[in-house]
Coordinates of C-alpha atoms in Angstrom, one line a residue:
M1 CA 0.0 0.2 0.1
N2 CA 1.2 3.5 -0.8
E3 CA 2.4 5.5 2.1
S4 CA 0.2 8.6 2.9
L5 CA 1.8 12.0 2.9
H6 CA 1.7 12.7 6.3
T7 CA 3.6 9.5 6.9
K8 CA 6.3 10.4 4.3
L9 CA 6.9 13.8 6.1
R10 CA 7.3 12.4 9.3
K11 CA 10.1 10.2 8.0
L12 CA 12.0 13.5 6.6
P13 CA 14.8 14.9 9.1
L14 CA 13.3 17.9 10.3
K15 CA 16.9 19.3 10.9
G16 CA 17.4 19.0 7.1
I17 CA 14.2 20.9 6.5
F18 CA 14.8 23.4 8.7
F19 CA 18.3 24.5 7.3
S20 CA 16.8 24.1 3.8
L21 CA 14.4 26.6 4.3
V22 CA 16.7 28.9 5.9
F23 CA 19.1 28.6 2.9
C24 CA 16.3 29.4 0.6
I25 CA 15.3 32.4 2.7
L26 CA 18.8 33.9 2.8
A27 CA 19.7 33.0 -0.8
T28 CA 16.8 34.6 -2.4
P29 CA 17.9 38.2 -2.1
L30 CA 21.2 37.3 -3.7
Y31 CA 20.3 35.5 -6.5
S32 CA 17.3 37.7 -7.3
Q33 CA 19.0 41.0 -6.9
V34 CA 19.6 43.4 -10.1
I35 CA 22.2 45.9 -11.1
T36 CA 21.0 49.2 -9.5
S37 CA 24.1 51.8 -9.9
I38 CA 27.3 52.1 -11.6
E39 CA 30.8 53.1 -9.8
I40 CA 34.0 53.9 -11.8
I41 CA 37.2 54.3 -10.2
G42 CA 40.3 55.9 -11.9
L43 CA 38.7 59.0 -14.0
K44 CA 41.1 61.9 -14.2
R45 CA 40.2 63.7 -17.4
T46 CA 36.9 62.0 -18.7
Q47 CA 33.6 62.9 -17.4
L48 CA 31.7 60.4 -15.3
H49 CA 28.4 60.5 -17.3
V50 CA 30.7 59.9 -20.3
A51 CA 32.3 56.5 -18.9
K52 CA 29.0 55.5 -17.4
Y53 CA 27.1 55.5 -20.7
P54 CA 28.5 52.3 -22.2
L55 CA 27.9 50.5 -18.9
E56 CA 24.1 51.9 -18.8
K57 CA 23.1 48.5 -20.6
F58 CA 23.9 46.5 -17.2
L59 CA 21.3 48.6 -15.0
G60 CA 18.6 46.4 -14.3
Q61 CA 20.6 43.0 -15.2
D62 CA 20.1 40.0 -12.9
S63 CA 23.3 39.4 -11.0
S64 CA 23.4 35.7 -11.6
S65 CA 23.6 36.5 -15.5
F66 CA 26.4 39.0 -15.3
N67 CA 29.7 38.4 -16.8
E68 CA 32.7 40.3 -15.9
N69 CA 34.0 40.1 -19.7
D70 CA 30.8 41.9 -20.9
A71 CA 31.7 45.1 -19.0
I72 CA 35.2 45.0 -20.0
A73 CA 34.4 44.7 -23.6
A74 CA 32.1 47.7 -23.0
V75 CA 34.7 49.9 -21.5
K76 CA 37.7 48.8 -24.1
D77 CA 35.3 49.6 -26.9
M78 CA 35.1 53.3 -25.9
G79 CA 38.9 53.8 -27.0
I80 CA 39.9 56.0 -24.2
L81 CA 39.8 53.8 -21.1
E82 CA 41.7 50.7 -20.3
P83 CA 39.7 48.6 -17.7
V84 CA 41.5 47.3 -14.8
S85 CA 38.9 45.0 -13.1
A86 CA 34.8 44.9 -13.1
E87 CA 33.0 43.4 -10.0
L88 CA 29.9 43.6 -8.5
V89 CA 29.8 45.0 -5.1
Q90 CA 26.9 44.3 -2.4
S91 CA 25.6 47.1 -0.1
K92 CA 22.7 47.1 2.3
E93 CA 20.1 48.1 -0.5
E94 CA 22.1 48.2 -3.7
L95 CA 24.3 46.4 -6.1
T96 CA 26.6 48.3 -7.7
L97 CA 28.6 47.6 -10.7
R98 CA 32.1 48.8 -9.8
V99 CA 34.7 49.2 -12.7
T100 CA 38.2 50.2 -12.3
V101 CA 39.9 52.1 -15.0
E102 CA 43.2 53.8 -16.3
E103 CA 43.1 56.6 -18.9
K104 CA 44.8 56.2 -22.0
W105 CA 46.9 58.9 -23.3
S106 CA 44.5 61.0 -25.7
I107 CA 46.4 64.3 -26.4
F108 CA 49.4 64.2 -28.5
P109 CA 51.2 64.9 -31.3
F110 CA 51.3 62.2 -34.1
P111 CA 54.0 61.9 -37.0
L112 CA 53.3 59.8 -39.8
I113 CA 55.8 58.4 -41.8
Y114 CA 54.6 56.1 -44.9
V115 CA 56.1 54.6 -47.8
G116 CA 54.0 52.4 -50.2
S117 CA 54.5 49.5 -52.1
D118 CA 54.7 51.6 -55.4
G119 CA 57.4 54.1 -53.9
N120 CA 54.9 56.7 -52.7
K121 CA 56.3 58.4 -49.7
N122 CA 54.6 60.5 -47.2
F123 CA 55.4 62.4 -44.2
G124 CA 53.1 64.3 -41.6
L125 CA 52.0 65.5 -38.6
F126 CA 48.9 65.6 -36.6
F127 CA 47.8 67.4 -33.3
C128 CA 45.0 64.7 -31.9
D129 CA 42.8 64.7 -28.8
F130 CA 40.9 61.7 -28.9
N131 CA 39.2 62.8 -25.4
A132 CA 38.3 66.5 -26.1
F133 CA 37.0 68.2 -23.0
G134 CA 36.7 64.6 -21.3
L135 CA 33.7 64.2 -23.6
R136 CA 35.1 61.1 -25.7
D137 CA 35.1 63.6 -28.5
M138 CA 37.8 63.2 -31.5
A139 CA 39.7 66.4 -32.5
V140 CA 42.5 66.1 -35.1
L141 CA 44.2 69.0 -36.9
G142 CA 47.2 68.2 -39.2
G143 CA 48.8 67.7 -42.7
L144 CA 50.8 65.2 -45.0
Y145 CA 53.3 65.8 -47.5
G146 CA 54.4 63.5 -50.0
S147 CA 55.8 62.7 -53.3
N148 CA 52.4 62.9 -55.0
G149 CA 51.1 66.1 -53.3
W150 CA 50.1 67.4 -49.9
S151 CA 46.8 67.9 -47.6
A152 CA 45.6 69.8 -44.8
I153 CA 42.9 68.3 -42.5
A154 CA 40.4 69.6 -39.7
M155 CA 38.1 67.2 -38.0
Y156 CA 36.0 67.3 -34.7
N157 CA 33.5 64.4 -33.8
H158 CA 31.4 64.9 -30.6
T159 CA 30.1 61.4 -29.5
P160 CA 26.7 61.0 -27.8
A161 CA 27.3 60.7 -24.1
H162 CA 24.0 60.0 -22.4
K163 CA 20.7 58.3 -24.1
N164 CA 18.6 60.3 -26.1
A165 CA 21.6 62.5 -27.0
L166 CA 22.9 63.8 -30.6
G167 CA 26.3 63.2 -31.9
W168 CA 27.7 65.4 -34.4
S169 CA 30.7 65.8 -36.9
S170 CA 32.5 68.1 -39.2
I171 CA 35.2 67.7 -41.4
F172 CA 37.3 70.2 -43.5
M173 CA 39.7 68.9 -45.8
Y174 CA 42.0 70.3 -48.7
I175 CA 44.1 68.0 -50.9
H176 CA 46.6 68.8 -54.0
Q177 CA 47.4 65.3 -55.3
E178 CA 49.1 64.0 -58.4
R179 CA 47.1 60.7 -58.9
K180 CA 48.4 57.9 -60.9
N181 CA 45.7 55.3 -61.8
V182 CA 46.9 51.8 -62.7
D183 CA 45.3 48.5 -63.6
R184 CA 45.2 45.3 -61.7
H185 CA 48.7 44.4 -63.1
N186 CA 50.1 47.9 -61.8
E187 CA 50.4 49.2 -65.2
T188 CA 49.7 53.1 -65.6
I189 CA 46.7 54.0 -67.6
R190 CA 46.4 57.4 -66.1
I191 CA 48.2 60.5 -64.5
Y192 CA 46.7 63.8 -63.6
S193 CA 46.5 66.2 -60.9
A194 CA 43.7 67.9 -59.0
N195 CA 42.9 70.3 -56.2
R196 CA 40.2 68.6 -53.9
L197 CA 38.0 71.0 -51.4
F198 CA 35.8 68.8 -49.1
S199 CA 33.4 69.8 -46.3
S200 CA 30.7 68.2 -44.3
L201 CA 28.6 68.4 -41.2
G202 CA 26.7 65.4 -39.8
V203 CA 24.6 64.3 -37.0
N204 CA 24.1 61.0 -35.3
Y205 CA 21.8 59.2 -33.0
D206 CA 21.7 55.7 -31.1
F207 CA 18.6 54.4 -31.6
F208 CA 18.7 51.1 -29.4
K209 CA 21.5 49.4 -27.7
Y210 CA 23.3 48.3 -30.5
L211 CA 22.0 50.5 -33.6
N212 CA 23.0 53.9 -34.8
G213 CA 22.0 56.1 -37.6
S214 CA 23.4 59.2 -39.0
I215 CA 23.2 61.6 -41.7
S216 CA 25.4 64.3 -43.2
L217 CA 25.4 67.0 -45.7
Y218 CA 28.5 67.7 -47.9
F219 CA 30.1 70.1 -50.5
T220 CA 33.2 68.9 -52.7
D221 CA 34.7 71.0 -55.7
I222 CA 37.4 69.0 -57.8
S223 CA 39.6 71.2 -60.0
P224 CA 42.3 69.8 -62.4
A225 CA 45.9 71.5 -61.6
E226 CA 48.8 71.4 -64.1
N227 CA 50.7 68.7 -64.6
K228 CA 53.5 68.3 -67.2
D229 CA 53.3 64.7 -66.7
S230 CA 49.5 64.2 -67.6
Y231 CA 48.0 61.3 -69.3
N232 CA 44.6 60.4 -70.5
S233 CA 43.8 62.7 -67.7
P234 CA 40.2 63.7 -67.2
E235 CA 38.8 66.6 -69.3
D236 CA 36.8 68.7 -66.8
G237 CA 36.4 69.1 -62.8
A238 CA 33.5 68.7 -60.8
R239 CA 31.4 70.8 -58.0
F240 CA 28.5 69.1 -56.1
I241 CA 26.5 68.9 -52.6
G242 CA 25.5 65.4 -51.3
I243 CA 23.4 64.1 -48.7
S244 CA 24.5 60.8 -47.0
P245 CA 22.4 58.8 -44.8
R246 CA 23.6 55.7 -42.6
L247 CA 22.8 52.7 -40.4
S248 CA 25.2 50.7 -38.3
L249 CA 24.9 47.8 -36.2
R250 CA 27.6 47.2 -33.4
N251 CA 28.6 44.8 -30.9
S252 CA 31.7 43.6 -28.8
N253 CA 32.9 41.1 -26.1
W254 CA 36.1 40.3 -24.6
D255 CA 37.8 36.8 -24.3
G256 CA 40.5 37.8 -21.7
Y257 CA 43.0 38.4 -24.7
L258 CA 41.5 39.9 -27.7
L259 CA 38.5 42.5 -28.4
S260 CA 36.3 40.9 -30.7
S261 CA 33.6 43.1 -32.6
Q262 CA 30.7 42.3 -34.6
N263 CA 29.9 45.4 -37.2
L264 CA 27.4 46.0 -40.0
S265 CA 26.7 49.2 -41.9
F266 CA 24.9 50.5 -45.0
G267 CA 25.2 53.9 -46.7
Y268 CA 23.7 55.9 -49.7
N269 CA 25.2 59.2 -50.9
Y270 CA 23.0 61.1 -53.6
N271 CA 25.6 63.7 -55.1
H272 CA 23.7 66.6 -56.9
A273 CA 26.0 68.6 -59.2
I274 CA 26.3 72.2 -59.3
S275 CA 28.7 71.1 -62.4
G276 CA 29.6 68.0 -63.8
S277 CA 27.1 65.1 -63.4
S278 CA 25.1 63.9 -60.6
F279 CA 25.2 60.4 -59.5
H280 CA 24.4 58.0 -56.7
Q281 CA 26.4 55.6 -54.3
L282 CA 25.8 52.4 -52.2
E283 CA 28.1 51.0 -50.0
Y284 CA 28.2 48.5 -47.0
S285 CA 30.7 46.9 -44.6
G286 CA 30.6 44.2 -42.1
N287 CA 33.1 42.7 -39.7
Y288 CA 32.6 39.4 -37.6
E289 CA 35.1 38.4 -35.0
K290 CA 34.5 35.2 -33.0
P291 CA 37.0 33.3 -30.5
L292 CA 37.2 29.8 -31.2
V293 CA 39.3 29.6 -27.8
P294 CA 40.3 32.5 -25.6
G295 CA 43.2 34.0 -27.5
F296 CA 42.6 32.5 -30.9
R297 CA 39.7 33.6 -33.3
L298 CA 37.9 33.6 -36.8
N299 CA 38.3 37.0 -38.5
L300 CA 35.5 37.6 -41.4
R301 CA 35.1 40.9 -43.2
S302 CA 33.5 42.2 -46.1
G303 CA 33.1 45.5 -47.8
G304 CA 31.6 47.0 -51.0
I305 CA 30.7 50.0 -52.9
W306 CA 28.9 50.9 -55.9
K307 CA 29.0 54.0 -58.1
S308 CA 26.5 55.1 -61.1
A309 CA 29.3 57.6 -62.4
T310 CA 32.2 56.4 -64.4
D311 CA 34.3 59.7 -64.3
P312 CA 37.9 58.9 -63.1
L313 CA 37.4 61.6 -60.5
F314 CA 35.2 59.8 -58.6
K315 CA 36.7 56.0 -58.6
E316 CA 37.3 54.6 -55.4
D317 CA 40.6 52.4 -54.2
Q318 CA 40.4 49.1 -52.5
K319 CA 39.6 50.6 -48.8
K320 CA 36.2 50.2 -49.6
A321 CA 36.2 46.5 -50.1
L322 CA 38.3 45.9 -46.8
V323 CA 41.0 44.3 -48.8
N324 CA 44.8 44.5 -49.7
V325 CA 45.7 42.5 -52.9
L326 CA 44.9 45.2 -55.4
P327 CA 47.5 47.8 -55.9
E328 CA 47.6 51.0 -54.1
N329 CA 46.8 53.3 -57.0
Y330 CA 44.1 50.9 -58.3
F331 CA 40.6 52.8 -58.8
E332 CA 37.1 51.1 -59.8
S333 CA 33.7 52.5 -59.3
Y334 CA 32.8 49.0 -58.3
Y335 CA 34.0 46.8 -55.3
A336 CA 32.8 43.9 -53.2
G337 CA 35.5 42.2 -51.3
L338 CA 35.9 39.2 -48.6
S339 CA 38.6 38.3 -46.4
A340 CA 38.4 35.5 -44.2
G341 CA 41.0 33.9 -41.6
L342 CA 42.4 33.3 -38.1
E343 CA 44.1 35.7 -35.8
K344 CA 46.3 34.7 -32.7
Y345 CA 47.1 36.4 -29.6
L346 CA 51.1 36.2 -29.0
F347 CA 51.6 38.5 -26.1
K348 CA 50.6 41.5 -23.8
S349 CA 52.6 44.0 -22.2
R350 CA 51.4 47.1 -20.4
H351 CA 51.7 49.0 -23.6
G352 CA 49.3 46.5 -25.5
T353 CA 48.8 43.4 -27.1
L354 CA 50.5 41.7 -30.2
S355 CA 48.8 39.1 -32.5
A356 CA 49.2 37.6 -35.9
Q357 CA 46.8 37.1 -38.3
G358 CA 46.5 35.1 -42.0
L359 CA 43.6 35.8 -44.2
W360 CA 42.5 34.4 -47.7
Q361 CA 41.2 37.8 -49.5
G362 CA 38.9 37.8 -52.9
V363 CA 37.4 40.9 -54.3
F364 CA 35.3 41.8 -57.6
S365 CA 36.2 45.1 -59.4
G366 CA 35.2 47.2 -62.3
D367 CA 32.8 49.6 -63.9
D368 CA 30.4 50.2 -66.6
V369 CA 33.4 50.3 -69.2
S370 CA 35.6 47.9 -68.0
H371 CA 34.4 44.1 -67.3
L372 CA 34.1 42.6 -63.8
E373 CA 37.2 41.3 -62.5
F374 CA 38.1 38.7 -59.7
D375 CA 41.2 38.6 -57.8
H376 CA 42.4 37.0 -54.8
G377 CA 45.1 35.8 -52.6
P378 CA 46.8 35.4 -49.1
F379 CA 47.1 38.0 -46.6
G380 CA 49.2 38.2 -43.5
G381 CA 50.1 40.8 -40.9
I382 CA 51.0 41.4 -37.2
V383 CA 48.7 43.7 -35.2
F384 CA 49.6 45.7 -31.8
Y385 CA 46.6 46.8 -29.9
L386 CA 47.4 49.7 -27.9
S387 CA 46.4 49.8 -24.3
R388 CA 48.2 53.2 -23.2
V389 CA 47.4 55.3 -26.1
A390 CA 43.7 56.2 -27.4
L391 CA 44.5 54.7 -30.8
P392 CA 42.9 51.3 -31.5
A393 CA 46.1 49.6 -33.4
V394 CA 49.2 49.6 -35.4
G395 CA 50.1 47.2 -37.9
F396 CA 52.1 45.9 -40.7
G397 CA 50.7 43.5 -43.4
F398 CA 51.7 41.7 -46.7
A399 CA 49.3 40.7 -49.3
Y400 CA 50.1 38.6 -52.7
N401 CA 47.6 38.7 -56.0
M402 CA 47.7 34.9 -57.2
V403 CA 45.9 36.5 -60.8
S404 CA 48.3 39.1 -61.4
G405 CA 51.4 38.0 -59.5
Q406 CA 51.6 41.3 -57.8
Y407 CA 52.6 41.8 -54.2
R408 CA 51.7 44.6 -51.8
Y409 CA 52.8 45.4 -48.3
S410 CA 50.4 47.9 -45.9
F411 CA 50.9 49.9 -42.8
S412 CA 47.9 50.8 -40.7
V413 CA 47.8 53.5 -38.0
G414 CA 44.5 54.0 -35.8
M415 CA 42.8 50.8 -37.2
S416 CA 43.3 46.9 -37.3
F417 CA 43.8 45.5 -40.8

């Protein structure tokens, strides 16, 4: 016969039931608490509300689901702070997310020396503040001088520092440049000089946790300049005003060794001609980094652009395709590129983290006049992610084009390959 419920309860050890009930009562507040406040230790120049903004997404999160690496990734992604620790601190009535940080050097003169695979040499000096007024704003003033011309740049970018705030940006750039265009085999097809004036003003807004939208208005003037070596040069200049809306998604995570990001952005430009021809432009870029094990990750990136104009003045280099296998002076109207490979953490010092990466790159390119072409080949490089200076990374890479037999090395400052 089945025992009655009353008989079963009588057989249970009363002491065990008592301690179980006490444990549940005491443990329930601990596991049901949510993060109610944020504390940041170590700020010197950065304003408190600026540093708190990327951490506000953790407010209201249950303590049992909190991951320290997620908080570290949010701080690292700002670019101006280096996190030391992130922890939950219990007080009588609050559960606080306490983050200890060190501020990176954000104000410095930045000399630039660049020598390209084609022999182009550029020397420049920029005065940069990547945390202007402690607001995480970016201010840059400087110029470049090289074998193919000179340029002057002034830029200010205001980053949203709290919910429902607008960011804005302004850019002024003047370039006097001798431009040599080459084909996929690095054979010269065009030489000309032009003066380019570009200025823009834009605003941006964080719609959701990971979604940002922006729109900018700009003015461009391109006028031919004298060049005794001109060859097959464009006949006329151009002047136009434009509008450029954009949407971008961004997320990041930290595995204890490398900060991995997942980004996707889409943009459209309408260029209304004051002189010359009006044209449309579509572009996209995406990046997916996923740790396979801590310190060893999969890297995928893709970029593309399409322009309705075929005028040589408006053609783009391979940067929009996010590849390195094409010649530095190769310019086209269409690109669609893909890079896939692996990146391995090597070592970390107080100044940053060194890693090595190997990728296979492929890219379609062309325009309405030339046929669509496909190039591919390997790329290898080293990247040093800076922890003391408010620049994301510096790196050096080498690429080989399996179709044309051309090689190219590249040097990157301020971003990873």
